[in-house]
CSV table of C-alpha atoms (C1' of nucleotides) in Angstrom, one decimal:
chain,number,residue,atom,x,y,z
A,1,UNK,CA,-26.6,16.6,6.9
A,2,UNK,CA,-23.5,15.3,7.3
A,3,UNK,CA,-22.5,15.7,3.2
A,4,UNK,CA,-22.2,19.5,2.9
A,5,UNK,CA,-19.3,21.9,3.2
A,6,UNK,CA,-16.5,18.9,4.1
A,7,UNK,CA,-12.8,20.5,4.3
A,8,UNK,CA,-12.2,19.7,0.6
A,9,UNK,CA,-9.5,17.4,-0.8
A,10,UNK,CA,-6.3,20.6,-1.8
A,11,UNK,CA,-4.9,19.9,-5.0
A,12,UNK,CA,-1.6,19.1,-3.0
A,13,UNK,CA,-3.1,16.8,-0.2
A,14,UNK,CA,-0.8,16.2,2.3
A,15,UNK,CA,-2.3,12.8,2.7
A,16,UNK,CA,-1.5,12.6,-1.3
A,17,UNK,CA,1.9,13.5,-0.8
A,18,UNK,CA,2.4,10.8,1.4
A,19,UNK,CA,1.0,7.7,-0.3
A,20,UNK,CA,3.1,9.4,-3.6
A,21,UNK,CA,6.1,7.9,-2.6
A,22,UNK,CA,5.7,5.5,0.6
A,23,UNK,CA,3.4,3.0,-1.0
A,24,UNK,CA,3.1,-0.8,-1.5
A,25,UNK,CA,3.8,-3.6,1.0
A,26,UNK,CA,7.7,-2.6,1.4
A,27,UNK,CA,8.4,0.3,1.6
A,28,UNK,CA,7.4,1.4,4.6
A,29,UNK,CA,9.1,-1.8,6.0
A,30,UNK,CA,12.3,-0.4,4.5
A,31,UNK,CA,12.4,2.6,5.1
A,32,UNK,CA,11.3,1.4,9.0
A,33,UNK,CA,14.7,-0.5,9.3
A,34,UNK,CA,16.9,2.5,7.8
A,35,UNK,CA,15.6,4.2,10.6
A,36,UNK,CA,18.1,2.8,12.9
A,37,UNK,CA,20.7,3.5,10.6
A,38,UNK,CA,22.6,3.6,7.1
A,39,UNK,CA,22.3,0.0,6.0
A,40,UNK,CA,24.2,-3.1,3.0
A,41,UNK,CA,21.9,-4.2,0.3
A,42,UNK,CA,22.4,-7.7,2.0
A,43,UNK,CA,21.5,-6.5,5.3
A,44,UNK,CA,17.7,-5.3,4.4
A,45,UNK,CA,17.4,-8.0,2.6
A,46,UNK,CA,18.0,-10.1,5.7
A,47,UNK,CA,16.0,-7.2,7.8
A,48,UNK,CA,12.9,-7.4,5.0
A,49,UNK,CA,12.4,-12.0,5.4
A,50,UNK,CA,10.8,-12.8,2.9
A,51,UNK,CA,11.6,-9.5,-0.2
A,52,UNK,CA,13.0,-11.0,-3.2
A,53,UNK,CA,16.1,-9.4,-4.7
A,54,UNK,CA,14.7,-7.8,-7.3
A,55,UNK,CA,11.6,-6.2,-5.7
A,56,UNK,CA,14.4,-4.9,-2.9
A,57,UNK,CA,16.4,-3.2,-6.0
A,58,UNK,CA,13.7,-1.8,-7.2
A,59,UNK,CA,11.7,0.0,-4.3
A,60,UNK,CA,15.5,0.6,-3.7
A,61,UNK,CA,16.2,2.5,-6.8
A,62,UNK,CA,12.6,4.8,-6.4
A,63,UNK,CA,13.3,5.8,-2.9
A,64,UNK,CA,16.5,6.9,-4.4
A,65,UNK,CA,15.1,8.7,-7.5
A,66,UNK,CA,12.4,10.6,-4.7
A,67,UNK,CA,15.6,11.4,-2.6
A,68,UNK,CA,14.6,9.2,0.5
A,69,UNK,CA,17.3,7.3,0.5
A,70,UNK,CA,21.3,7.6,-0.5
A,71,UNK,CA,23.4,4.6,-2.4
A,72,UNK,CA,26.8,4.9,-1.8
A,73,UNK,CA,29.5,2.4,-2.9
A,74,UNK,CA,31.8,1.2,-0.2
A,75,UNK,CA,34.8,0.5,-1.7
A,76,UNK,CA,35.8,-2.6,0.5
A,77,UNK,CA,37.0,-5.9,-0.1
A,78,UNK,CA,33.7,-8.0,-2.2
A,79,UNK,CA,31.9,-4.3,-2.5
A,80,UNK,CA,29.8,-3.5,-0.5
A,81,UNK,CA,27.0,-0.8,-1.0
A,82,UNK,CA,24.7,1.1,2.1
A,83,UNK,CA,21.7,2.6,1.9
A,84,UNK,CA,20.7,5.7,4.1
A,85,UNK,CA,18.1,7.9,4.8
A,86,UNK,CA,18.7,11.2,3.0
A,87,UNK,CA,17.1,14.4,5.6
A,88,UNK,CA,13.9,13.4,3.3
A,89,UNK,CA,13.9,10.0,4.3
A,90,UNK,CA,14.5,11.1,7.9
A,91,UNK,CA,11.7,13.5,8.0
A,92,UNK,CA,9.2,10.8,7.8
A,93,UNK,CA,10.3,9.1,11.5
A,94,UNK,CA,7.6,11.5,12.9
A,95,UNK,CA,5.1,9.3,11.1
A,96,UNK,CA,6.2,6.4,12.6
A,97,UNK,CA,6.6,6.7,15.6
A,98,UNK,CA,2.8,8.0,15.5
A,99,UNK,CA,2.9,4.5,14.4
A,100,UNK,CA,4.3,2.8,17.4
A,101,UNK,CA,1.9,5.1,19.5
A,102,UNK,CA,-1.3,4.0,17.6
A,103,UNK,CA,0.2,0.6,18.0
A,104,UNK,CA,0.8,0.6,22.1
A,105,UNK,CA,-3.2,2.3,22.1
A,106,UNK,CA,-4.8,-0.2,20.0
A,107,UNK,CA,-3.3,-2.6,22.2
A,108,UNK,CA,-4.4,-1.1,24.9
A,109,UNK,CA,-7.9,-1.5,24.0
A,110,UNK,CA,-7.7,-4.4,22.9
A,111,UNK,CA,-6.7,-5.5,26.7
A,112,UNK,CA,-9.4,-3.2,28.1
A,113,UNK,CA,-12.5,-4.4,26.1
A,114,UNK,CA,-11.8,-8.3,27.0
A,115,UNK,CA,-11.3,-10.4,24.5
A,116,UNK,CA,-14.6,-12.0,23.0
A,117,UNK,CA,-17.1,-8.9,23.9
A,118,UNK,CA,-18.0,-5.7,21.5
A,119,UNK,CA,-21.0,-3.5,20.7
B,1,UNK,CA,30.8,-3.3,10.8
B,2,UNK,CA,27.3,-1.9,10.4
B,3,UNK,CA,25.3,-5.6,10.4
B,4,UNK,CA,25.7,-7.1,13.7
B,5,UNK,CA,23.1,-6.2,17.0
B,6,UNK,CA,20.5,-4.5,15.2
B,7,UNK,CA,17.3,-4.5,17.3
B,8,UNK,CA,15.3,-7.7,15.9
B,9,UNK,CA,11.8,-6.8,14.6
B,10,UNK,CA,9.8,-8.2,17.2
B,11,UNK,CA,7.4,-11.1,17.0
B,12,UNK,CA,4.6,-7.8,17.1
B,13,UNK,CA,6.0,-5.3,15.4
B,14,UNK,CA,4.7,-2.3,16.0
B,15,UNK,CA,4.6,-1.2,11.6
B,16,UNK,CA,3.6,-5.0,11.6
B,17,UNK,CA,0.2,-4.3,13.1
B,18,UNK,CA,0.1,-1.0,11.5
B,19,UNK,CA,0.3,-2.5,8.1
B,20,UNK,CA,-1.9,-5.5,8.7
B,21,UNK,CA,-4.9,-2.8,8.7
B,22,UNK,CA,-4.0,0.1,7.2
B,23,UNK,CA,-2.8,-1.1,3.2
B,24,UNK,CA,-3.9,-1.0,-0.2
B,25,UNK,CA,-4.7,2.4,-2.2
B,26,UNK,CA,-7.9,3.5,-0.6
B,27,UNK,CA,-7.9,2.4,3.1
B,28,UNK,CA,-5.3,4.9,4.4
B,29,UNK,CA,-7.5,7.3,2.1
B,30,UNK,CA,-10.9,6.2,3.7
B,31,UNK,CA,-10.1,6.7,7.3
B,32,UNK,CA,-9.1,10.4,6.3
B,33,UNK,CA,-12.1,11.6,5.5
B,34,UNK,CA,-13.5,9.9,7.7
B,35,UNK,CA,-11.3,12.1,10.4
B,36,UNK,CA,-14.3,14.8,9.7
B,37,UNK,CA,-16.8,13.1,11.2
B,38,UNK,CA,-19.4,10.4,9.9
B,39,UNK,CA,-19.8,10.1,6.5
B,40,UNK,CA,-22.3,8.5,4.1
B,41,UNK,CA,-21.2,5.9,1.4
B,42,UNK,CA,-22.2,8.2,-1.5
B,43,UNK,CA,-19.8,10.8,0.0
B,44,UNK,CA,-16.9,8.9,0.3
B,45,UNK,CA,-17.1,7.5,-3.1
B,46,UNK,CA,-17.1,11.6,-4.6
B,47,UNK,CA,-14.5,12.1,-1.4
B,48,UNK,CA,-11.9,9.6,-3.4
B,49,UNK,CA,-12.7,10.6,-6.4
B,50,UNK,CA,-11.7,7.4,-8.9
B,51,UNK,CA,-12.7,5.0,-6.6
B,52,UNK,CA,-15.2,2.4,-7.3
B,53,UNK,CA,-18.5,1.1,-6.0
B,54,UNK,CA,-17.0,-2.5,-5.8
B,55,UNK,CA,-13.5,-1.4,-3.9
B,56,UNK,CA,-15.8,0.9,-1.4
B,57,UNK,CA,-18.2,-1.3,0.0
B,58,UNK,CA,-15.1,-4.0,0.4
B,59,UNK,CA,-12.5,-1.7,2.1
B,60,UNK,CA,-15.6,-0.5,4.6
B,61,UNK,CA,-16.2,-4.8,5.1
B,62,UNK,CA,-12.8,-5.1,6.3
B,63,UNK,CA,-12.7,-2.3,8.3
B,64,UNK,CA,-15.8,-2.8,9.7
B,65,UNK,CA,-14.3,-6.3,10.3
B,66,UNK,CA,-11.4,-4.7,11.8
B,67,UNK,CA,-13.5,-2.3,14.0
B,68,UNK,CA,-11.9,0.7,13.0
B,69,UNK,CA,-14.9,1.7,11.3
B,70,UNK,CA,-18.6,1.6,12.0
B,71,UNK,CA,-21.7,1.3,9.8
B,72,UNK,CA,-25.3,2.3,10.5
B,73,UNK,CA,-28.1,2.4,8.4
B,74,UNK,CA,-30.4,5.7,9.1
B,75,UNK,CA,-34.2,4.9,8.8
B,76,UNK,CA,-34.1,7.9,6.5
B,77,UNK,CA,-36.5,8.3,2.8
B,78,UNK,CA,-33.9,6.5,0.5
B,79,UNK,CA,-32.2,4.4,2.7
B,80,UNK,CA,-28.8,6.2,3.8
B,81,UNK,CA,-25.7,4.2,5.7
B,82,UNK,CA,-23.3,6.2,7.5
B,83,UNK,CA,-20.3,5.4,8.3
B,84,UNK,CA,-17.3,6.8,11.3
B,85,UNK,CA,-14.8,5.8,12.9
B,86,UNK,CA,-15.1,3.8,16.2
B,87,UNK,CA,-12.7,4.5,19.3
B,88,UNK,CA,-9.8,2.1,17.4
B,89,UNK,CA,-10.0,4.0,14.8
B,90,UNK,CA,-9.8,7.4,16.1
B,91,UNK,CA,-6.7,5.6,17.6
B,92,UNK,CA,-5.1,5.8,13.9
B,93,UNK,CA,-5.4,10.0,14.4
B,94,UNK,CA,-1.5,10.4,15.8
B,95,UNK,CA,-0.4,8.6,12.3
B,96,UNK,CA,-2.3,11.1,10.3
B,97,UNK,CA,-1.0,14.2,12.3
B,98,UNK,CA,2.2,13.1,11.1
B,99,UNK,CA,1.9,12.7,7.8
B,100,UNK,CA,0.7,16.6,7.8
B,101,UNK,CA,3.7,17.6,10.0
B,102,UNK,CA,6.4,15.4,7.6
B,103,UNK,CA,4.4,16.9,4.0
B,104,UNK,CA,5.0,20.5,5.5
B,105,UNK,CA,8.6,19.4,6.4
B,106,UNK,CA,9.0,17.9,3.0
B,107,UNK,CA,7.4,20.9,1.0
B,108,UNK,CA,10.4,23.0,2.8
B,109,UNK,CA,12.8,21.1,2.5
B,110,UNK,CA,12.0,21.5,-1.3
B,111,UNK,CA,12.1,25.1,-1.0
B,112,UNK,CA,15.4,25.0,1.1
B,113,UNK,CA,17.6,23.2,-1.7
B,114,UNK,CA,16.2,25.2,-5.2
B,115,UNK,CA,13.3,23.9,-7.4
B,116,UNK,CA,16.8,22.5,-9.3
B,117,UNK,CA,19.9,21.8,-7.2
B,118,UNK,CA,20.8,18.5,-5.6
B,119,UNK,CA,23.7,16.3,-5.0
C,1,DG,C1',40.4,-23.1,-10.2
C,2,DG,C1',36.3,-23.7,-7.4
C,3,DG,C1',33.0,-22.2,-3.9
C,4,DG,C1',31.2,-18.2,-1.1
C,5,DG,C1',30.3,-14.1,-0.5
C,6,DT,C1',29.5,-9.2,-1.9
C,7,DG,C1',25.4,-6.7,-5.4
C,8,DG,C1',23.2,-7.1,-8.3
C,9,DT,C1',19.8,-8.0,-13.7
C,10,DA,C1',16.8,-10.4,-17.0
C,11,DA,C1',12.8,-13.2,-18.2
C,12,DC,C1',8.6,-15.2,-17.0
C,13,DC,C1',4.9,-16.4,-13.8
C,14,DG,C1',1.3,-16.1,-10.6
C,15,DA,C1',-1.7,-13.2,-6.7
C,16,DT,C1',-3.7,-9.1,-5.5
C,17,DT,C1',-5.9,-5.3,-6.0
C,18,DG,C1',-8.6,-2.7,-8.4
C,19,DG,C1',-11.7,-1.1,-12.4
C,20,DT,C1',-16.5,-1.9,-16.0
C,21,DA,C1',-20.8,-3.1,-16.3
C,22,DC,C1',-24.4,-4.5,-15.3
C,23,DC,C1',-28.0,-5.9,-11.6
C,24,DT,C1',-31.6,-5.3,-7.3
C,25,DA,C1',-34.3,-2.7,-4.0
C,26,DC,C1',-36.5,1.1,-1.9
C,27,DT,C1',-38.0,6.2,-2.7
C,28,DT,C1',-38.9,10.8,-4.1
C,29,DG,C1',-40.0,13.6,-7.7
C,30,DT,C1',-42.6,15.2,-12.6
D,1,DA,C1',-44.8,5.7,-15.6
D,2,DC,C1',-40.6,6.8,-15.4
D,3,DA,C1',-36.3,9.0,-14.1
D,4,DA,C1',-32.8,9.9,-10.9
D,5,DG,C1',-30.8,9.3,-6.2
D,6,DT,C1',-29.8,5.5,-2.1
D,7,DA,C1',-26.5,2.1,-1.1
D,8,DG,C1',-25.4,-1.9,-2.6
D,9,DG,C1',-24.1,-7.2,-5.0
D,10,DT,C1',-21.9,-10.2,-9.2
D,11,DA,C1',-19.2,-10.9,-12.8
D,12,DC,C1',-15.5,-10.5,-15.8
D,13,DC,C1',-11.3,-7.9,-16.7
D,14,DA,C1',-6.8,-4.9,-16.3
D,15,DA,C1',-3.0,-3.3,-14.1
D,16,DT,C1',-0.2,-3.5,-10.5
D,17,DC,C1',3.2,-5.5,-7.6
D,18,DG,C1',5.5,-9.1,-6.6
D,19,DG,C1',8.0,-14.0,-6.4
D,20,DT,C1',11.1,-17.8,-8.6
D,21,DT,C1',14.5,-19.1,-11.4
D,22,DA,C1',18.8,-18.9,-13.3
D,23,DC,C1',22.4,-15.6,-14.4
D,24,DC,C1',26.9,-12.4,-14.4
D,25,DA,C1',30.4,-9.7,-12.7
D,26,DC,C1',33.7,-9.1,-9.1
D,27,DC,C1',36.4,-9.7,-4.9
D,28,DC,C1',38.6,-13.0,-2.3
D,29,DC,C1',40.0,-17.7,0.1
D,30,DC,C1',42.1,-22.1,-0.3
DNA sequence: GGGGGTGGTAACCGATTGGTACCTACTTGT
DNA sequence: ACAAGTAGGTACCAATCGGTTACCACCCCC
């Protein structure tokens, strides 16, 4: 019997909390590149090769609304806008570290089970 | 200057490795519910309230192809099919643990900064 | 005043994702 | 015989997500 007595999905499931803010193709990648410090709009656009300015601004706006990212206009010559992780945004760091460890682990498993053998 | 000398996105970025298999609205949730042990098709459909059978089978097939999930037909009365995490699938556990920690941390931050004050 | 770089906005489109409805095939229960 | 529950498959849609193209405003330099 595999069905009975499972940990009921709590109404505020940690996974749902996470996925609510980090979803879609770009948001994880944006947070990823902000891990290393503040970044300007154009920097991010180059980091995330392939993203359109439309989507980048849209995603940054939602991240701002969720208070994971702060936006700061620098009073510089051609006008620069700097985006950085807020304290809330930095809280996601453990997830990225876990992803790194998992990726390494997967690579090891691949090596171990010979590139053409399974089951 | 914030732009120069950033950690170049490695061709096989850990994040890309992760997102390659875990993407979309349902895959993370499927892995989440398989964390607790093997699960049958109908169980998963009830766990993931709202998923359609079409999408569930499709996602389980891709997870099987990526060897994160194993499929086993049980020789039972009405025919049951059991899905379970493979060793590769279990490797993702640290990510989910990190998500749990992050969610808790975020909840704490919310309490700390009073439900109506910011900036 | 033109060119280039900054950081966008708006309108339109295409691709991807997921949902609905309906179907099969098998087994159990009434 | 028939309903109901198991695990799907298929065809057709709807919504969401992201891309393309154009354009704007600002500033600097020449």
